[in-house]
Amino acid sequence: MGMPIAHVMASGMQGIRAAGDLVARMQFAKRMRLKEAKEYVAKKLGVDVIELVDVEVMRNLREELDIGVVTSVPGAATGIEAKARIAELLGIPIAPVERLKSKLE
Amino acid sequence: MEYYCRLGDGHLIKMTKEDMKNSIEAGTNDAAERGEIPALTDDEQEFLLDIMCNPQKNVSVEPGNEIVVTHDIGTIRIDGDQGNSGVGIPVSRLAGILIHERAFGTDTMELGHIDYSFKPVKPIIFQEQQTVERVNLLATILVLYGAMPNLGLYYYPDGPFNNPSERFQAGDVAGALEAQEKAAEHAHRDMVYIMKNLWDVGCEGVNFDTTAAAGDADFYATLMATEELKRDTGLVVEMGMAAENVIGIHGSIEYKGMRLAGLYPHEQVKVAEKAGVDVFGPVVNTNTSRDMAWNMARAVTFVKACVEASDIPIHVNMGMGVGGTPMFETPATDMVTRASKAMAEVAKVDGI
C-alpha cells in the first residue's frame, strides 16, 4: 500500500481501469515521451488527452473496443485476446501476439 | 507555525516553513554541486515548499498531470518475504501479476524469480519460460522479466572469480581489476542467455533492476547485454539504476569512449541510450539523517536534469529510500505522495 497504491492514487494513469497501459506501451514500443504517448493514444481512441484517465469515459470505451476491461465481463476480451486487439489499435507489434500468429500460420 | 515532515528514515518531525525553505534550498544546491547541474529555480523551490506545507495528509497531481506507473520486483511484493518487502500472501506469480493489473491499477508489470538476480535463473530457465507463456495468455498489460545483474554473485565465495575487495586489501590491484572484467563477461553472457530464451517463448521485454549495484563493471555488463539483446531480439529494455552515482570499484572501465565510474543520472542516461535502452530509471538515494524537504529537493534536482538530458522516457525509481521517499520498509504515504507529485510536476518525469 505504501508504494504501489500510493503512487497510483497520487499520480497514476490507472492501467486498464483507464488508459495507462496503452500509454505505457507506446513509451516502451516507440520510446515516446509522456506527452507524445498520451497524444498518440488519445488520437487512436478518439478522445481528449484529459479523458485518458477518466474512468467514466474509458470503462465504456474499452468495453466497446473490446481491448480489456478491469472488471470481469463474460465474453469480453482478456489477456492474449485483448493484447491482439491492442496491437492492432495502436499499430505496434506485441511479442506474445506475434507468437500466436506464428502458431496459426 | 510548524508543519509535519519526516526525516529520511521516516521518523515524524515538525518544522517551521522557514526551516523547510532552507532545507529545500540546501538540498537542491547539494545536487547541483555534486552533479554540476542547475539547481531548481526559485519558483520550483516555492512549489516544493507548497507541497511540503500542504495541510492534507496525502497529496496528488492536478488533473492532466498524471504519469505512467510501473513496477519492478514484480509479484515478489505479494508472495515474497520481508527481505523483499513482500507481504507473504501465498499466491502464484501469475495471480500476483493479475492482482497488480486488475486491482492495483498498474500500467506495466514484471515477472521475476524469487532470488531476483539473473544468475540463479539460468539453471531454471525452462521453468521461467513456462511461466512467461502462462502469464502471456492471461495478462493484458505489458509484462517485463525483471532481475538484478548483481555482479557480486560472480565473486568468491558465491562465484568463480576472486573477490575484488579481498584482492584490493591484499594489494593485488591487477587481480581485483581482472576479476571484475571476467565477472562482467560472465554476467553479460548469462543475461543474454536468459533473455534470449525468454524472448523465444514470447516475453515482451526486460527490466535490468539495480544496475551498477556492484559498481562500474556491473554497469558495463548490463550495457553490453542490452546492446546484444537489442541487436538480436525484439525485446524492449528498461534499465533501472542502483544509486545516483556509479561507484568506480574498477575505475577505468569505459563504454563507447565514456568512463562509467562516477556518472550521475543525467550522464548515465546518455550511456544507456547508446546501448539501446528504451526506458531509463534513475535513482537518487535518501539521506536518513536529513529531513525529507532536503531529500526531495535534492532528488528532484538530479532527476529533472536527467529528464532534460534524455531522449528516451524516464521512469524514476521511487521505492523505499530512493527518489525522495523515506528509507523505511513501509514508507508513510504522506511523503510518498508528496514525492510522487514533485517528480511528476517539477521534474516532469514520464513515469515512476
PDB file of C-alpha atoms in Angstrom, chain B residues 143-250:
ATOM      1  CA  VAL B 143       4.814  -7.691 -18.589  1.00  0.00           C
ATOM      2  CA  LEU B 144       8.604  -7.457 -18.430  1.00  0.00           C
ATOM      3  CA  TYR B 145      11.008 -10.028 -16.990  1.00  0.00           C
ATOM      4  CA  GLY B 146      12.949  -8.378 -14.202  1.00  0.00           C
ATOM      5  CA  ALA B 147      16.102  -9.251 -12.312  1.00  0.00           C
ATOM      6  CA  MET B 148      19.297  -7.729 -10.954  1.00  0.00           C
ATOM      7  CA  PRO B 149      22.609  -8.042 -12.835  1.00  0.00           C
ATOM      8  CA  ASN B 150      24.160  -8.489  -9.347  1.00  0.00           C
ATOM      9  CA  LEU B 151      27.811  -8.901 -10.252  1.00  0.00           C
ATOM     10  CA  GLY B 152      28.526  -9.744  -6.618  1.00  0.00           C
ATOM     11  CA  LEU B 153      27.269 -13.293  -7.202  1.00  0.00           C
ATOM     12  CA  TYR B 154      30.185 -13.939  -9.554  1.00  0.00           C
ATOM     13  CA  TYR B 155      32.836 -13.394  -6.854  1.00  0.00           C
ATOM     14  CA  TYR B 156      34.170 -15.864  -4.292  1.00  0.00           C
ATOM     15  CA  PRO B 157      32.547 -17.391  -2.193  1.00  0.00           C
ATOM     16  CA  ASP B 158      29.362 -17.136  -4.310  1.00  0.00           C
ATOM     17  CA  GLY B 159      31.011 -17.377  -7.713  1.00  0.00           C
ATOM     18  CA  PRO B 160      34.102 -18.460  -9.629  1.00  0.00           C
ATOM     19  CA  PHE B 161      36.183 -15.280  -9.576  1.00  0.00           C
ATOM     20  CA  ASN B 162      38.416 -13.672  -6.981  1.00  0.00           C
ATOM     21  CA  ASN B 163      36.687 -11.255  -4.657  1.00  0.00           C
ATOM     22  CA  PRO B 164      37.847  -7.738  -5.661  1.00  0.00           C
ATOM     23  CA  SER B 165      37.571  -6.464  -2.074  1.00  0.00           C
ATOM     24  CA  GLU B 166      39.935  -9.158  -0.873  1.00  0.00           C
ATOM     25  CA  ARG B 167      42.336  -8.565  -3.767  1.00  0.00           C
ATOM     26  CA  PHE B 168      42.412  -4.811  -3.085  1.00  0.00           C
ATOM     27  CA  GLN B 169      43.081  -5.444   0.606  1.00  0.00           C
ATOM     28  CA  ALA B 170      45.931  -7.776  -0.365  1.00  0.00           C
ATOM     29  CA  GLY B 171      47.432  -5.049  -2.544  1.00  0.00           C
ATOM     30  CA  ASP B 172      46.696  -7.038  -5.706  1.00  0.00           C
ATOM     31  CA  VAL B 173      45.143  -4.258  -7.772  1.00  0.00           C
ATOM     32  CA  ALA B 174      45.668  -6.045 -11.087  1.00  0.00           C
ATOM     33  CA  GLY B 175      43.941  -9.135  -9.699  1.00  0.00           C
ATOM     34  CA  ALA B 176      40.999  -7.082  -8.463  1.00  0.00           C
ATOM     35  CA  LEU B 177      40.536  -5.440 -11.860  1.00  0.00           C
ATOM     36  CA  GLU B 178      40.867  -8.731 -13.734  1.00  0.00           C
ATOM     37  CA  ALA B 179      38.252 -10.410 -11.512  1.00  0.00           C
ATOM     38  CA  GLN B 180      35.728  -7.655 -12.289  1.00  0.00           C
ATOM     39  CA  GLU B 181      36.378  -7.835 -16.013  1.00  0.00           C
ATOM     40  CA  LYS B 182      35.900 -11.613 -16.063  1.00  0.00           C
ATOM     41  CA  ALA B 183      32.782 -11.380 -13.898  1.00  0.00           C
ATOM     42  CA  ALA B 184      31.333  -8.789 -16.278  1.00  0.00           C
ATOM     43  CA  GLU B 185      31.886 -11.135 -19.231  1.00  0.00           C
ATOM     44  CA  HIS B 186      30.036 -13.941 -17.463  1.00  0.00           C
ATOM     45  CA  ALA B 187      27.189 -11.716 -16.259  1.00  0.00           C
ATOM     46  CA  HIS B 188      26.764 -10.338 -19.778  1.00  0.00           C
ATOM     47  CA  ARG B 189      26.663 -13.884 -21.159  1.00  0.00           C
ATOM     48  CA  ASP B 190      24.131 -15.057 -18.535  1.00  0.00           C
ATOM     49  CA  MET B 191      21.774 -12.093 -19.004  1.00  0.00           C
ATOM     50  CA  VAL B 192      21.771 -12.601 -22.773  1.00  0.00           C
ATOM     51  CA  TYR B 193      21.257 -16.365 -22.438  1.00  0.00           C
ATOM     52  CA  ILE B 194      18.290 -15.928 -20.118  1.00  0.00           C
ATOM     53  CA  MET B 195      16.576 -13.161 -22.044  1.00  0.00           C
ATOM     54  CA  LYS B 196      17.059 -14.779 -25.459  1.00  0.00           C
ATOM     55  CA  ASN B 197      15.424 -17.933 -24.109  1.00  0.00           C
ATOM     56  CA  LEU B 198      12.517 -15.893 -22.734  1.00  0.00           C
ATOM     57  CA  TRP B 199      12.220 -13.949 -25.998  1.00  0.00           C
ATOM     58  CA  ASP B 200      11.910 -17.276 -27.812  1.00  0.00           C
ATOM     59  CA  VAL B 201       8.662 -18.017 -25.917  1.00  0.00           C
ATOM     60  CA  GLY B 202       7.131 -14.546 -26.349  1.00  0.00           C
ATOM     61  CA  CYS B 203       8.494 -12.452 -23.488  1.00  0.00           C
ATOM     62  CA  GLU B 204       7.973  -8.762 -24.241  1.00  0.00           C
ATOM     63  CA  GLY B 205      10.943  -7.192 -22.519  1.00  0.00           C
ATOM     64  CA  VAL B 206      13.441  -6.997 -19.693  1.00  0.00           C
ATOM     65  CA  ASN B 207      13.972  -4.743 -16.708  1.00  0.00           C
ATOM     66  CA  PHE B 208      17.595  -4.625 -15.560  1.00  0.00           C
ATOM     67  CA  ASP B 209      16.932  -3.653 -11.962  1.00  0.00           C
ATOM     68  CA  THR B 210      19.519  -2.081  -9.610  1.00  0.00           C
ATOM     69  CA  THR B 211      22.036  -1.804 -12.426  1.00  0.00           C
ATOM     70  CA  ALA B 212      25.571  -0.913 -11.266  1.00  0.00           C
ATOM     71  CA  ALA B 213      24.892  -2.043  -7.694  1.00  0.00           C
ATOM     72  CA  ALA B 214      28.303  -3.741  -7.804  1.00  0.00           C
ATOM     73  CA  GLY B 215      29.950  -0.778  -9.470  1.00  0.00           C
ATOM     74  CA  ASP B 216      31.098   0.217 -12.937  1.00  0.00           C
ATOM     75  CA  ALA B 217      31.814  -3.360 -14.103  1.00  0.00           C
ATOM     76  CA  ASP B 218      28.202  -4.271 -13.231  1.00  0.00           C
ATOM     77  CA  PHE B 219      27.014  -1.303 -15.334  1.00  0.00           C
ATOM     78  CA  TYR B 220      29.306  -2.332 -18.206  1.00  0.00           C
ATOM     79  CA  ALA B 221      27.997  -5.921 -18.249  1.00  0.00           C
ATOM     80  CA  THR B 222      24.410  -4.649 -18.404  1.00  0.00           C
ATOM     81  CA  LEU B 223      25.137  -2.185 -21.198  1.00  0.00           C
ATOM     82  CA  MET B 224      26.791  -4.949 -23.224  1.00  0.00           C
ATOM     83  CA  ALA B 225      23.819  -7.270 -22.620  1.00  0.00           C
ATOM     84  CA  THR B 226      21.428  -4.513 -23.678  1.00  0.00           C
ATOM     85  CA  GLU B 227      23.366  -3.894 -26.874  1.00  0.00           C
ATOM     86  CA  GLU B 228      23.301  -7.575 -27.834  1.00  0.00           C
ATOM     87  CA  LEU B 229      19.635  -8.081 -26.960  1.00  0.00           C
ATOM     88  CA  LYS B 230      18.560  -5.023 -28.937  1.00  0.00           C
ATOM     89  CA  ARG B 231      20.612  -6.245 -31.887  1.00  0.00           C
ATOM     90  CA  ASP B 232      19.341  -9.839 -31.867  1.00  0.00           C
ATOM     91  CA  THR B 233      15.782  -9.707 -30.475  1.00  0.00           C
ATOM     92  CA  GLY B 234      12.688  -7.501 -30.368  1.00  0.00           C
ATOM     93  CA  LEU B 235      12.761  -7.215 -26.571  1.00  0.00           C
ATOM     94  CA  VAL B 236      12.055  -3.808 -25.038  1.00  0.00           C
ATOM     95  CA  VAL B 237      14.651  -2.859 -22.442  1.00  0.00           C
ATOM     96  CA  GLU B 238      14.214  -0.906 -19.233  1.00  0.00           C
ATOM     97  CA  MET B 239      17.291  -0.092 -17.173  1.00  0.00           C
ATOM     98  CA  GLY B 240      16.826   0.907 -13.548  1.00  0.00           C
ATOM     99  CA  MET B 241      19.865   2.039 -11.617  1.00  0.00           C
ATOM    100  CA  ALA B 242      21.021   1.204  -8.078  1.00  0.00           C
ATOM    101  CA  ALA B 243      22.370   4.560  -6.991  1.00  0.00           C
ATOM    102  CA  GLU B 244      22.720   8.182  -8.052  1.00  0.00           C
ATOM    103  CA  ASN B 245      26.442   7.762  -8.693  1.00  0.00           C
ATOM    104  CA  VAL B 246      28.164   4.823 -10.389  1.00  0.00           C
ATOM    105  CA  ILE B 247      30.726   3.506  -7.916  1.00  0.00           C
ATOM    106  CA  GLY B 248      34.141   3.113  -9.507  1.00  0.00           C
ATOM    107  CA  ILE B 249      35.133  -0.191  -7.943  1.00  0.00           C
ATOM    108  CA  HIS B 250      37.090  -0.917 -11.133  1.00  0.00           C
TER     109      HIS B 250
END
